[in-house]
Structure formats: structure tokens, C-alpha cells
mmCIF file of C-alpha atoms in Angstrom:
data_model
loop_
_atom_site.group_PDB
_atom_site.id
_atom_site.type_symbol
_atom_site.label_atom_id
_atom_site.label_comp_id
_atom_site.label_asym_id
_atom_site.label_seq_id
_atom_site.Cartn_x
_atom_site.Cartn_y
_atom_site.Cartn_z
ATOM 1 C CA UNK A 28 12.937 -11.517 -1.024
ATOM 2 C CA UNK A 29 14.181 -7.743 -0.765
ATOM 3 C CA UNK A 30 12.533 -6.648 -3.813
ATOM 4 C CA UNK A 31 8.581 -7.655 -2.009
ATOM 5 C CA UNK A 32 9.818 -6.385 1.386
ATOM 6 C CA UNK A 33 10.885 -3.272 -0.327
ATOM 7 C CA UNK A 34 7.085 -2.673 -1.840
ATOM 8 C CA UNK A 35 5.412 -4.469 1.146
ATOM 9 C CA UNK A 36 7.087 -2.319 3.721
ATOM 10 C CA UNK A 37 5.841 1.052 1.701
ATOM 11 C CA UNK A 38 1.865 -0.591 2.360
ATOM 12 C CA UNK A 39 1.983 -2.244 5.311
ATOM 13 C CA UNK A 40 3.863 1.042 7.330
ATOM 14 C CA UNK A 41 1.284 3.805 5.453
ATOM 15 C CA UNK A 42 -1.682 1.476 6.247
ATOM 16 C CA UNK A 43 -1.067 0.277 9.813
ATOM 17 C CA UNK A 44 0.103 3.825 10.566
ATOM 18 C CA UNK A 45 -2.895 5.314 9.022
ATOM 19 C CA UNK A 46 -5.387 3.434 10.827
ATOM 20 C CA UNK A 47 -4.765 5.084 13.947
ATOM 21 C CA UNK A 48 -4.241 8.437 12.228
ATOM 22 C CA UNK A 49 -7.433 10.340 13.245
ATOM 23 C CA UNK A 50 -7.695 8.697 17.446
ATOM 24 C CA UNK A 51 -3.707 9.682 17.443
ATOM 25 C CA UNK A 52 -4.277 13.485 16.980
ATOM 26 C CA UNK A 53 -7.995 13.983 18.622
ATOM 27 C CA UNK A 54 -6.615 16.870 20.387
ATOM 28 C CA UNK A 55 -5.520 18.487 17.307
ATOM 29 C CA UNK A 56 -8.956 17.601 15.576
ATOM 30 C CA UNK A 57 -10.237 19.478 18.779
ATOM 31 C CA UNK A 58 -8.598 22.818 18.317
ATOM 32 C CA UNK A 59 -8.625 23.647 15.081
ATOM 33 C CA UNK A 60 -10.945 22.448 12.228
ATOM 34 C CA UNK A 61 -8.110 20.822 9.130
ATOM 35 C CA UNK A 62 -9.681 18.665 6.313
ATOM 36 C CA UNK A 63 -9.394 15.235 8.355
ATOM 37 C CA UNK A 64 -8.340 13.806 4.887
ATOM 38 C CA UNK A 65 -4.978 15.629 5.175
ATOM 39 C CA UNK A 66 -3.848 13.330 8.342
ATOM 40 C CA UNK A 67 -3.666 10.239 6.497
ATOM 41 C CA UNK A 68 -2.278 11.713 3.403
ATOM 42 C CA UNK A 69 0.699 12.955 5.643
ATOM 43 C CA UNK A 70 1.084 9.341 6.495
ATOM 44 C CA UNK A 71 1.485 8.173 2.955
ATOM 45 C CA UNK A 72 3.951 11.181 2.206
ATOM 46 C CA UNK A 73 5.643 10.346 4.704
ATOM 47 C CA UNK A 74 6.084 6.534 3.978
ATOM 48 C CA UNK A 75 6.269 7.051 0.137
ATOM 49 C CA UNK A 76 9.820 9.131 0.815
ATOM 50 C CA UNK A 77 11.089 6.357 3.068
ATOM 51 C CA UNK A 78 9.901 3.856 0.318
ATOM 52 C CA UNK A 79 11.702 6.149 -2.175
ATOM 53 C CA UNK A 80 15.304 6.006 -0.130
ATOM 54 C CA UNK A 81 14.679 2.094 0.560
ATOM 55 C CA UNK A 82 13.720 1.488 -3.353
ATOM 56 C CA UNK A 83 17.144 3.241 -3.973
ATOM 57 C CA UNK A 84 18.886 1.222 -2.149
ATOM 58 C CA UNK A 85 17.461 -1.726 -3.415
ATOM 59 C CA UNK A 86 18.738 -0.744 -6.713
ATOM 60 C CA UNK A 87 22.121 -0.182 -5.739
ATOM 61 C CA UNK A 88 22.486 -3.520 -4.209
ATOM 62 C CA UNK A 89 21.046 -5.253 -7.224
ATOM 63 C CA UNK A 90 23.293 -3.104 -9.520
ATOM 64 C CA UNK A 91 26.069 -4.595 -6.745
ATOM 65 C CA UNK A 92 25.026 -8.190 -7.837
ATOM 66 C CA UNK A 93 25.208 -8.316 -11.178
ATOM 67 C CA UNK A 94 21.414 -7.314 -12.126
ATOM 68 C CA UNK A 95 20.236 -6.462 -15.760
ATOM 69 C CA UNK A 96 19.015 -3.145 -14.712
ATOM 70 C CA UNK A 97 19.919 -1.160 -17.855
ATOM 71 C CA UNK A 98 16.757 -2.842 -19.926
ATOM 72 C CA UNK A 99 13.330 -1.309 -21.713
ATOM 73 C CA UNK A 100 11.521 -3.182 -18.794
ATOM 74 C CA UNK A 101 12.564 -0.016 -16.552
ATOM 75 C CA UNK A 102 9.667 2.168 -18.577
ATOM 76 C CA UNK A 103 7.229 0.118 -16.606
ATOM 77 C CA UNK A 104 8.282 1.507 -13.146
ATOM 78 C CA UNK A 105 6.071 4.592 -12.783
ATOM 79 C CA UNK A 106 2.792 2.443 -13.804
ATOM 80 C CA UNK A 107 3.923 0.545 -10.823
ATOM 81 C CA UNK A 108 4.781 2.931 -8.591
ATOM 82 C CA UNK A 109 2.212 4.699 -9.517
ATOM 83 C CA UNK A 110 -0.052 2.066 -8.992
ATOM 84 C CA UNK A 111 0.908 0.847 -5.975
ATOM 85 C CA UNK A 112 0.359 4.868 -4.472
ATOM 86 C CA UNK A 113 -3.150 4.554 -5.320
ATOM 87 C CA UNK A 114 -3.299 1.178 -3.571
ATOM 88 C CA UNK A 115 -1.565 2.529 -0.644
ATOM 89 C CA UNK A 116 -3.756 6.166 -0.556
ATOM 90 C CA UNK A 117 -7.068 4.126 -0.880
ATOM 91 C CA UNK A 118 -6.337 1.301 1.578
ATOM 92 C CA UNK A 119 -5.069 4.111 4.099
ATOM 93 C CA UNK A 120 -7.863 6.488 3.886
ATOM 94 C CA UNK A 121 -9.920 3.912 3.861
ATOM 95 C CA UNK A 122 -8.831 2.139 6.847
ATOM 96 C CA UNK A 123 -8.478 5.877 8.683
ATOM 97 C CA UNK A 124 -12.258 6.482 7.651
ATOM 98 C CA UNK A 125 -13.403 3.331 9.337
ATOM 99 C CA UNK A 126 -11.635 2.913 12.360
ATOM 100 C CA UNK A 127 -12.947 6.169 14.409
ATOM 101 C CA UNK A 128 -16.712 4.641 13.397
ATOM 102 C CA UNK A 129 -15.618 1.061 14.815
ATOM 103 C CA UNK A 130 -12.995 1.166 16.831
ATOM 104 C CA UNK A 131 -12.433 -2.474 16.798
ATOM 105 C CA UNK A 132 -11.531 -2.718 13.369
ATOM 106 C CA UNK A 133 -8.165 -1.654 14.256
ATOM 107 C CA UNK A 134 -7.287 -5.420 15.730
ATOM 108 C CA UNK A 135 -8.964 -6.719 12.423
ATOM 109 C CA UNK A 136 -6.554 -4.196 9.910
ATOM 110 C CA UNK A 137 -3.372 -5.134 12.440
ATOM 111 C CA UNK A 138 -4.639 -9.037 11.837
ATOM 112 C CA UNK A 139 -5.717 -8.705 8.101
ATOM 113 C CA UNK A 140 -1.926 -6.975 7.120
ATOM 114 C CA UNK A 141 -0.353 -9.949 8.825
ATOM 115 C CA UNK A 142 -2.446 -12.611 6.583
ATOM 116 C CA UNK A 143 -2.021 -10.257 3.630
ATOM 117 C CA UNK A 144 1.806 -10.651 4.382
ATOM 118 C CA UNK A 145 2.189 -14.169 3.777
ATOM 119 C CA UNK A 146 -0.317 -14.428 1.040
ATOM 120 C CA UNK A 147 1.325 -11.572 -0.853
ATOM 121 C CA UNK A 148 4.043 -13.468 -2.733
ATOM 122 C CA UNK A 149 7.026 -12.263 -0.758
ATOM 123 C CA UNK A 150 8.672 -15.604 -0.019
ATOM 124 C CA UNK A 151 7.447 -17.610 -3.029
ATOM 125 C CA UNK A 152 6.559 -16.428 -6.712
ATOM 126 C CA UNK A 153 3.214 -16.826 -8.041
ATOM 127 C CA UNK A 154 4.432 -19.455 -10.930
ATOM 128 C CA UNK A 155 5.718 -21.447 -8.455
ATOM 129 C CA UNK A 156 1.840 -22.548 -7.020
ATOM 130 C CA UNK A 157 -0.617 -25.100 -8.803
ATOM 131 C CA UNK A 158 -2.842 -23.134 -11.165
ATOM 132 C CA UNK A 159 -5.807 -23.670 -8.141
ATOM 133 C CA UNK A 160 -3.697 -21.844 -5.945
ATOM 134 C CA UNK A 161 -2.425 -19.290 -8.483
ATOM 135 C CA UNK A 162 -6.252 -18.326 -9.279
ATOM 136 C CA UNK A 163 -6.888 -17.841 -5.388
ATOM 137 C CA UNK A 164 -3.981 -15.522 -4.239
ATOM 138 C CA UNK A 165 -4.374 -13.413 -7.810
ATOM 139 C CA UNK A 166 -7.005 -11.475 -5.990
ATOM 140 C CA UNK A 167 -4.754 -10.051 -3.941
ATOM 141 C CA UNK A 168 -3.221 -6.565 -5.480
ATOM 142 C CA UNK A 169 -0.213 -6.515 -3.709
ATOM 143 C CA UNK A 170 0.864 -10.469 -4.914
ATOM 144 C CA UNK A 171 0.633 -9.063 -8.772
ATOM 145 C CA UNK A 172 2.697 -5.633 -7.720
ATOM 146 C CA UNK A 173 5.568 -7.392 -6.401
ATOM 147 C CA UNK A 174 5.128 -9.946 -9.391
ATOM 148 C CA UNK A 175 5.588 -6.997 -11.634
ATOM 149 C CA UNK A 176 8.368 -5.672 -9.592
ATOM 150 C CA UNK A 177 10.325 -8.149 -9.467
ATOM 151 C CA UNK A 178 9.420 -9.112 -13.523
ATOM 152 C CA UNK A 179 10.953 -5.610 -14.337
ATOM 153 C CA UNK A 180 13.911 -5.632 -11.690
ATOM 154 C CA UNK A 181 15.082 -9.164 -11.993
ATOM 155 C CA UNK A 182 14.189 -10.462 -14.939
ATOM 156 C CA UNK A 183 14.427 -7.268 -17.171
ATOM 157 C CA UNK A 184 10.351 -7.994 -18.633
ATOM 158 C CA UNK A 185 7.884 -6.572 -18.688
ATOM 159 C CA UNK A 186 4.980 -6.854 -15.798
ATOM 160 C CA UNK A 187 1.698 -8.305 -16.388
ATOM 161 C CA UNK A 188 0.135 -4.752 -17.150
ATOM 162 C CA UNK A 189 -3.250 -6.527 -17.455
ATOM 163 C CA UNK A 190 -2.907 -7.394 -14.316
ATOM 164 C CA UNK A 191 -1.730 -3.905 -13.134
ATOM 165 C CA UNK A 192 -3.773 -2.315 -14.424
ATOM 166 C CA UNK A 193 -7.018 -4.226 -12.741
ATOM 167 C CA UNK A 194 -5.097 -3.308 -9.608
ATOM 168 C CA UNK A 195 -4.833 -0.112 -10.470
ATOM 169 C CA UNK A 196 -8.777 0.101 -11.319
ATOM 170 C CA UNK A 197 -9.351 -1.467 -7.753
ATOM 171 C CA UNK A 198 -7.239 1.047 -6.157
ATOM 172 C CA UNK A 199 -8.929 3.860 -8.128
ATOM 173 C CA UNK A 200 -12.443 2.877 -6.784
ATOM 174 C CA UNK A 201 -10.965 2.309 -3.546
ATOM 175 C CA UNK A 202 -10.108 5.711 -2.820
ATOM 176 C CA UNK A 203 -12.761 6.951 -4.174
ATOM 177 C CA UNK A 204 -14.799 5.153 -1.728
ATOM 178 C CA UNK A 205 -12.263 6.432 1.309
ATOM 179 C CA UNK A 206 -12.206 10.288 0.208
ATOM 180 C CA UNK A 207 -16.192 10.267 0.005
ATOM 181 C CA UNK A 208 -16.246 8.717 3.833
ATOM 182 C CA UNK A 209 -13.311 11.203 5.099
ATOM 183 C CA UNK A 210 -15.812 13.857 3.946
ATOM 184 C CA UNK A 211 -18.727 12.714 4.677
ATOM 185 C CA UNK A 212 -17.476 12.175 8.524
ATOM 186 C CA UNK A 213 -15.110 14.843 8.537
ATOM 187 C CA UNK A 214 -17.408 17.023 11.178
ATOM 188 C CA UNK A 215 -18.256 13.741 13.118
ATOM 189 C CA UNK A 216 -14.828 12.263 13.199
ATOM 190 C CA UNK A 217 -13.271 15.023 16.161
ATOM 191 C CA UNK A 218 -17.136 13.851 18.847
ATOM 192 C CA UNK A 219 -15.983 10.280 17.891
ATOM 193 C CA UNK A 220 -12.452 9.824 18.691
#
């Protein structure tokens, strides 16, 4: 349970708090021109230290219980870490491109982290589901990060790096996606908000 609240907390916080990035600091996007991409990559920075103390911690406490930490499994951490960052940078610039052109979407990002939540593995493991169910919830990226967390941090194995490394793909093209609509709105974004 800590170990998907640990990565969960990391997206849900930069995402949420990116969304309402850019209508947050209109008056600064008033004053002075700054690359409007910068604003939700502060909010990532800033979340990806917090995740950073909060990971530690998790470690200690699982060192605390008893955990096989000490295992070649650990090698696989930065693909996910690094992984999930990409997740996390596309998701939030994407959801701080969007918002200022339909401000509405806001309720829909608030509404669509809550139903990512419960679908994301966090209170239930992925093998424990009928294969029907299993094939539906594998779409989502953050249900086969927090598979391959806890794979590596609890069970000493490696993650499914097929599987990570589709997520990573997705994240890739996501934020490519978000940095071409943070630039191509950059000028607009400071009339909209």
C-alpha cells in the first residue's frame, strides 16, 4: 500500500498542481514575458524532491521490516524513476497546456485523477484480477509503474521492462505533444487566463 502511494502521490500532486499552473500566476504572465513551459516544470521539480524525501523514507521503513533490499533488482530503479518523470512531465504540461484553452477541463483532470486512483493498482495487485480484468486496467501507465515498483522493492525481481518501457514510449510522445502546445500558445496563454 505505501510503496503505490509513494509513486501515486509524486503524479497525482505534479499533475493536479500543474493544471492550474498558468490561471494561478496570470499576473506574472502579465508583467514579464518567461517561457510559459517553465511554470509547470517548476511544479514537477518541485514534487519530484518531495517524491525523492518520501521514496527515502519508504526505504528506510522497508529496510525497518525486514525487506530484501540489497538485491540486483535495485539496477532497475532509474528506468523507473526515470520513467515515471516522463509520465509525470508529459501528463503535467499537458494538462497545463489545455486547461487555459478550456477552462472546464480542470473539473474533468480533478475527476479523471480520482478514477485513475482506484484503477491504478494501489490497493490490489494486478495478478490478483481475472485475465479480462488484467487486460483492461494494463492500459493504464501508472498500474504497471507501481507493479514494477513494488516487483523490485518487495519482491527483489525484476519489473516487467516490456511493459515499462511501452510506458515510457507513451510518456515520450506525450510530452512531446504538451511542449509543442506550451509553445505554440505560449503568446496566447497570458489574453486567455
Amino acid at each position: 500500500l505505501l510503496t503505490g502511494l509513494v509513486v501515486w502521490k509524486w503524479f497525482d500532486a505534479s499533475v493536479r498542481s500543474a493544471a492550474m499552473v498558468l490561471p494561478e500566476n496570470r499576473g506574472l504572465m502579465q508583467q514579464v514575458y518567461l517561457p510559459k513551459l517553465l511554470l509547470p516544470l517548476s511544479v514537477v521539480v518541485t514534487n519530484t524532491m518531495k517524491f525523492a524525501i518520501t521514496f527515502s523514507l519508504l526505504i528506510v521503513f522497508l529496510l525497518w521490516q525486514g525487506m530484501p533490499l540489497m538485491s540486483d533488482a535495485l539496477l532497475f530503479l532509474p528506468l523507473l524513476w526515470f520513467s515515471q518523470l516522463v509520465l509525470t512531465v508529459g501528463t503535467a504540461c499537458l494538462a497545463a497546456a489545455l486547461v487555459p484553452l478550456m477552462p472546464d477541463l480542470r473539473y474533468v483532470v480533478n475527476y479523471g485523477l480520482i478514477m485513475l486512483f482506484f484503477m491504478s493498482g494501489i490497493f490490489f495487485s494486478l495478478s490478483e484480477l481475472a485475465p479480462e480484468a488484467q487486460a483492461l486496467l494494463a492500459i493504464n501507465p501508472l498500474l504497471q509503474l507501481i507493479d514494477g515498483y513494488r516487483a523490485v522493492l518487495l519482491d527483489a525481481q525484476p519489473p516487467p521492462v516490456d511493459a515499462v518501457l511501452v510506458v515510457l514510449l507513451t510518456a515520450t510522445a506525450v510530452c512531446a505533444m504538451a511542449f509543442w502546445l506550451m509553445r505554440r500558445f505560449d503568446r496566447v496563454y497570458p489574453r486567455l487566463v
